[in-house]
mmCIF file of C-alpha atoms and ligand atoms in Angstrom:
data_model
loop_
_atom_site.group_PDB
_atom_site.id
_atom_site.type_symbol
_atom_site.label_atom_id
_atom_site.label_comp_id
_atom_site.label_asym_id
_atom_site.label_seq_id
_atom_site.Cartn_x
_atom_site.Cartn_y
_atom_site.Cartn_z
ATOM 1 C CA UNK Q 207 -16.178 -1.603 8.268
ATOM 2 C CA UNK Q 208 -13.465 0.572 6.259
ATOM 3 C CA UNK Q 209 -11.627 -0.503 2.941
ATOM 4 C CA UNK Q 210 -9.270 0.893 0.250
ATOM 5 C CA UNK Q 211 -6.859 0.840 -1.767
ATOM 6 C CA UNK Q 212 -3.894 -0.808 -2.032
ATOM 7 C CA UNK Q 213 -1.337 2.539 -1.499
ATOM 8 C CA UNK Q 214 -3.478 4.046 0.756
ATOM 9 C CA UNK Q 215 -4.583 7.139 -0.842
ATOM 10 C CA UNK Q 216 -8.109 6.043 -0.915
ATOM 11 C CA UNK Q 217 -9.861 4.801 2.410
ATOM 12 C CA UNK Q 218 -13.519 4.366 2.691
ATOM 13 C CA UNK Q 219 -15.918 3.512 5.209
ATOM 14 C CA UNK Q 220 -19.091 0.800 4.661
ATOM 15 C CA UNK Q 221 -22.041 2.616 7.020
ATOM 16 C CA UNK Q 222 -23.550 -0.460 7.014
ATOM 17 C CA UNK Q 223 -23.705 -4.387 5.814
ATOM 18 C CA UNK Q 224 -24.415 -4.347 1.939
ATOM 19 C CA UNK Q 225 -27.815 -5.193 0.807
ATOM 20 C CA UNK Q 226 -26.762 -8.507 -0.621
ATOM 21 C CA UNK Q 227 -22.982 -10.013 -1.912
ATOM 22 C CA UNK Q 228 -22.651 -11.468 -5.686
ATOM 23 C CA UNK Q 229 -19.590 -13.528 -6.494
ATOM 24 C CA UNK Q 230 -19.422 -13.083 -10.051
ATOM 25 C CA UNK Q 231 -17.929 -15.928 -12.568
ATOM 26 C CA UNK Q 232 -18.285 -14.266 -15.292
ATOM 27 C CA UNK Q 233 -15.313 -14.232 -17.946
ATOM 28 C CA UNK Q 234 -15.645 -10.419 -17.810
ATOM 29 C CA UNK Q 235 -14.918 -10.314 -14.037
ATOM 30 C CA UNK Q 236 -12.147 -13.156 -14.118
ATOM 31 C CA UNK Q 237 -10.468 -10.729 -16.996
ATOM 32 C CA UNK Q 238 -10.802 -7.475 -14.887
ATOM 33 C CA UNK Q 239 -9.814 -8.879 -11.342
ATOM 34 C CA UNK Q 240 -7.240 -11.445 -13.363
ATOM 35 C CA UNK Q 241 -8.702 -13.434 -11.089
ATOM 36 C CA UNK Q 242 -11.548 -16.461 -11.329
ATOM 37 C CA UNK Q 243 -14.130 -13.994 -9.607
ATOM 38 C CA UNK Q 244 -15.001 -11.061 -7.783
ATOM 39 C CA UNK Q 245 -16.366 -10.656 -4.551
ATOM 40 C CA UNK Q 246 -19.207 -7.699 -4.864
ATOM 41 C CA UNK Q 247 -20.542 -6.508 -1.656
ATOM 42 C CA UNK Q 248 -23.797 -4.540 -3.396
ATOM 43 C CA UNK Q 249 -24.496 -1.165 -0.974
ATOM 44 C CA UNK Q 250 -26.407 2.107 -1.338
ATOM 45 C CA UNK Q 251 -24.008 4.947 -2.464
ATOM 46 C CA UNK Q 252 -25.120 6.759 0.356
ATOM 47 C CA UNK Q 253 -23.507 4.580 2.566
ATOM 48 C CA UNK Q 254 -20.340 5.101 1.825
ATOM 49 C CA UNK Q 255 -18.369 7.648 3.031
ATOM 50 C CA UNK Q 256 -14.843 8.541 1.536
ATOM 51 C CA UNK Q 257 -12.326 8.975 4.548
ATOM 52 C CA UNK Q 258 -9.350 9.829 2.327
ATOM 53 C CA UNK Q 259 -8.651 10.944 -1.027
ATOM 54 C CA UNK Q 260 -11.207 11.060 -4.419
ATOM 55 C CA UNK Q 261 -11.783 8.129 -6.611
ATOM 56 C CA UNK Q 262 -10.816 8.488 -10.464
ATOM 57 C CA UNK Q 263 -14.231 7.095 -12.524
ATOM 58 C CA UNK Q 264 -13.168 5.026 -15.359
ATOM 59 C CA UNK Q 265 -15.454 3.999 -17.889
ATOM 60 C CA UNK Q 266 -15.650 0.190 -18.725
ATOM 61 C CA UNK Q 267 -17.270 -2.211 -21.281
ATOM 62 C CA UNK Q 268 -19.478 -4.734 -19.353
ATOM 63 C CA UNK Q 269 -20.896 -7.833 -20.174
ATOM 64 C CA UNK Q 270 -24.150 -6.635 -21.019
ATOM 65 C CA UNK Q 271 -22.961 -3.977 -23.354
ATOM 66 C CA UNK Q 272 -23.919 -0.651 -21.689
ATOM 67 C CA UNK Q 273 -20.484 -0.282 -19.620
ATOM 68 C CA UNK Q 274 -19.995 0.008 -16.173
ATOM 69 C CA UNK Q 275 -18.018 2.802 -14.333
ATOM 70 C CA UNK Q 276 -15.306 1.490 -12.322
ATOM 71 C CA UNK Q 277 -13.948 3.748 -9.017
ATOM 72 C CA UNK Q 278 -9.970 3.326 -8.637
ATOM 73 C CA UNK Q 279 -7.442 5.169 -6.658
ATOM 74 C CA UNK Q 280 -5.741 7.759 -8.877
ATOM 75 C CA UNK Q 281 -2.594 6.493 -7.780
ATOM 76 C CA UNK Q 282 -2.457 3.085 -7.825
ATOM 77 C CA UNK Q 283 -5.254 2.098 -10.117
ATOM 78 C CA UNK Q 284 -6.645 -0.091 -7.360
ATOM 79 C CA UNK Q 285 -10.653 -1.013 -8.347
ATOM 80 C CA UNK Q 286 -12.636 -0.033 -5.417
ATOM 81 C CA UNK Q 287 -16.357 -0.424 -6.807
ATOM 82 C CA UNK Q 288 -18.276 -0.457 -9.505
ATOM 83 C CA UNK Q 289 -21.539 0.963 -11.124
ATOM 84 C CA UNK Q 290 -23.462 -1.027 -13.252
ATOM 85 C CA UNK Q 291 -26.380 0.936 -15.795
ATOM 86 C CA UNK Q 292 -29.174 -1.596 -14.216
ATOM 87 C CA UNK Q 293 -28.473 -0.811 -10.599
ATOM 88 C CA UNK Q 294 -27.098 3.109 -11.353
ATOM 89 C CA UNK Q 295 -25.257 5.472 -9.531
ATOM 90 C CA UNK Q 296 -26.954 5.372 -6.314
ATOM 91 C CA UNK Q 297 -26.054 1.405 -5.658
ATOM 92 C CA UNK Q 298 -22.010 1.088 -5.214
ATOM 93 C CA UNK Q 299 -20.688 -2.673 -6.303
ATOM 94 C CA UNK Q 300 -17.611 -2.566 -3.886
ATOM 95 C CA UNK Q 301 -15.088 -5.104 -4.457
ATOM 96 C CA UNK Q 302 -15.160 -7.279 -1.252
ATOM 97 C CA UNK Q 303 -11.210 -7.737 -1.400
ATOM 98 C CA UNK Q 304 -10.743 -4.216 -0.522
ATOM 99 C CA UNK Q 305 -12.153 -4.303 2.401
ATOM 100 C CA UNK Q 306 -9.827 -4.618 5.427
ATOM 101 C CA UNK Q 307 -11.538 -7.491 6.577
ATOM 102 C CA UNK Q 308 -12.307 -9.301 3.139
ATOM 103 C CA UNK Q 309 -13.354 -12.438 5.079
ATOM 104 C CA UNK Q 310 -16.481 -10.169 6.329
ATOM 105 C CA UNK Q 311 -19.042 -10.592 3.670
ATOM 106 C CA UNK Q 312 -19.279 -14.188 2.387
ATOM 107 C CA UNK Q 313 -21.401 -14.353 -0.646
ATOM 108 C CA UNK Q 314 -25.005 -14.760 -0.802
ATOM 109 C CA UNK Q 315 -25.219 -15.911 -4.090
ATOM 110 C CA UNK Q 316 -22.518 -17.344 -7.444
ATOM 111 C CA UNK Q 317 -23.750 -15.797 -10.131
ATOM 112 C CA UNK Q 318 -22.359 -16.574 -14.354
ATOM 113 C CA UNK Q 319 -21.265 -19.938 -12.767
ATOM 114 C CA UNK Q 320 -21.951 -21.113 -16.547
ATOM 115 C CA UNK Q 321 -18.229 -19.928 -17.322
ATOM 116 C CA UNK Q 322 -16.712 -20.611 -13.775
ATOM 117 C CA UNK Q 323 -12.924 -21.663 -13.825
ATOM 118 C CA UNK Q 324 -13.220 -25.579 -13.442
ATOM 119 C CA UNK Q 325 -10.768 -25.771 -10.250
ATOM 120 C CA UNK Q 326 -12.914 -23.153 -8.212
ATOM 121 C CA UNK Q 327 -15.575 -25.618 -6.020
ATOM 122 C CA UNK Q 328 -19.142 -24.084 -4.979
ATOM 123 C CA UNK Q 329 -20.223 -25.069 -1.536
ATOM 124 C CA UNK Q 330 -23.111 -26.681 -1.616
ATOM 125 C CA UNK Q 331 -25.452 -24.336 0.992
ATOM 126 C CA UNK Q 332 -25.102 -20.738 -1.168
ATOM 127 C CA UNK Q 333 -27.335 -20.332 -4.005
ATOM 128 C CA UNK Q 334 -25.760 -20.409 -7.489
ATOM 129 C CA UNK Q 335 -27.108 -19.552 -11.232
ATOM 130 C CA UNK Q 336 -25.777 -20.492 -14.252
ATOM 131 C CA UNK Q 337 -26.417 -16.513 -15.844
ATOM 132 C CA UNK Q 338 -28.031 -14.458 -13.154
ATOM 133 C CA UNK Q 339 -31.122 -14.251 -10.619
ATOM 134 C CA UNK Q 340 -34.286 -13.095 -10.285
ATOM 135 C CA UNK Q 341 -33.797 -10.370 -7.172
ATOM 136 C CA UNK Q 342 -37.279 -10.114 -6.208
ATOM 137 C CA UNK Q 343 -37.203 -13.913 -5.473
ATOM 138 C CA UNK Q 344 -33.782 -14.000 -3.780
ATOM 139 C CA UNK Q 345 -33.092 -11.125 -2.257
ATOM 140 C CA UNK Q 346 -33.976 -10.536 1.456
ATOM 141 C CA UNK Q 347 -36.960 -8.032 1.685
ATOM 142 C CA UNK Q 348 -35.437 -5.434 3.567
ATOM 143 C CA UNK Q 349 -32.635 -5.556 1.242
ATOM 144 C CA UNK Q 350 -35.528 -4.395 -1.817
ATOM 145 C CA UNK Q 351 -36.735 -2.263 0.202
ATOM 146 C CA UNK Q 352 -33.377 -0.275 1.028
ATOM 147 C CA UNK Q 353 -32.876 -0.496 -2.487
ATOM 148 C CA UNK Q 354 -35.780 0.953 -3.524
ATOM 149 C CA UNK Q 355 -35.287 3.789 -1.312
ATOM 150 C CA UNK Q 356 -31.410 4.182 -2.600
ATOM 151 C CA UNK Q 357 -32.803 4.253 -6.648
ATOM 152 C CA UNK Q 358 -35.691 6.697 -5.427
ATOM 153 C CA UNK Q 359 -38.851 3.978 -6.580
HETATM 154 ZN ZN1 ZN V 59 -4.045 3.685 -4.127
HETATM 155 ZN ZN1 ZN V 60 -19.027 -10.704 -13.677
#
């Protein structure tokens, strides 16, 4: 599954499915997408490989105050993933929309639905929380487990 940006001087490759996929309410991610979500598609680092160009790291506040690092094309600005302090360097949040099929990673889970735009309609059969989750109850077990290899626990 590759991805990138949207003037083609980044392309990147997923090695495999992400762990899990958030779709994020939040009013932080509906001001940086300008958008009334984003689609994260949560992956070890290691598994993804840059095919073309570099990424430019941009440092970000985040809602829970310690900043995240945001990946974009140098060119065209384009956010390709994220890195959030709790999850660190080793666990990429790439934004699903990048990907060349976007349709390939439906969420597993809405999370900050507290602030969701009214309009936007959860279906019923995907799992959503008002703030966030508890991943140790929702998240698949082989999905902890990769990501407890990727963060070295
Ligand atoms: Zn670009
Ligand atoms: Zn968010």
């Amino acid at each position: 599954m590759e991805g990138g940006c949207t003037c083609g001087a980044v392309r990147y490759r997923l090695e495999s499915a992400p762990m899990f996929v958030n779709c994020c309410h939040c009013r932080w991610c509906q001001r940086e997408t300008g958008s009334a979500f984003v689609i994260n598609a949560i992956i070890e680092a290691s598994r993804v490989t840059l095919l073309k160009g570099a990424v430019e790291v941009i440092d970000t506040p985040s809602l829970s105050g310690k900043g995240q690092r945001i990946s974009r094309c140098p060119a065209c600005h384009v956010a390709l993933w994220s890195n959030y302090s709790g999850a660190g360097p080793k666990i990429h949040f790439v934004r699903a929309g990048t990907l060349d099929d976007p349709d390939a990673f439906p969420p597993n889970a809405f999370v900050f639905t507290d602030s969701k735009q009214p309009w936007v309609v959860l279906p019923p059969h995907i799992p959503a929380f008002p703030d966030y989750y508890d991943m140790k109850t929702l998240w698949p077990a082989e999905s902890l487990a990769r990501r407890a290899v990727a963060k070295g626990e």
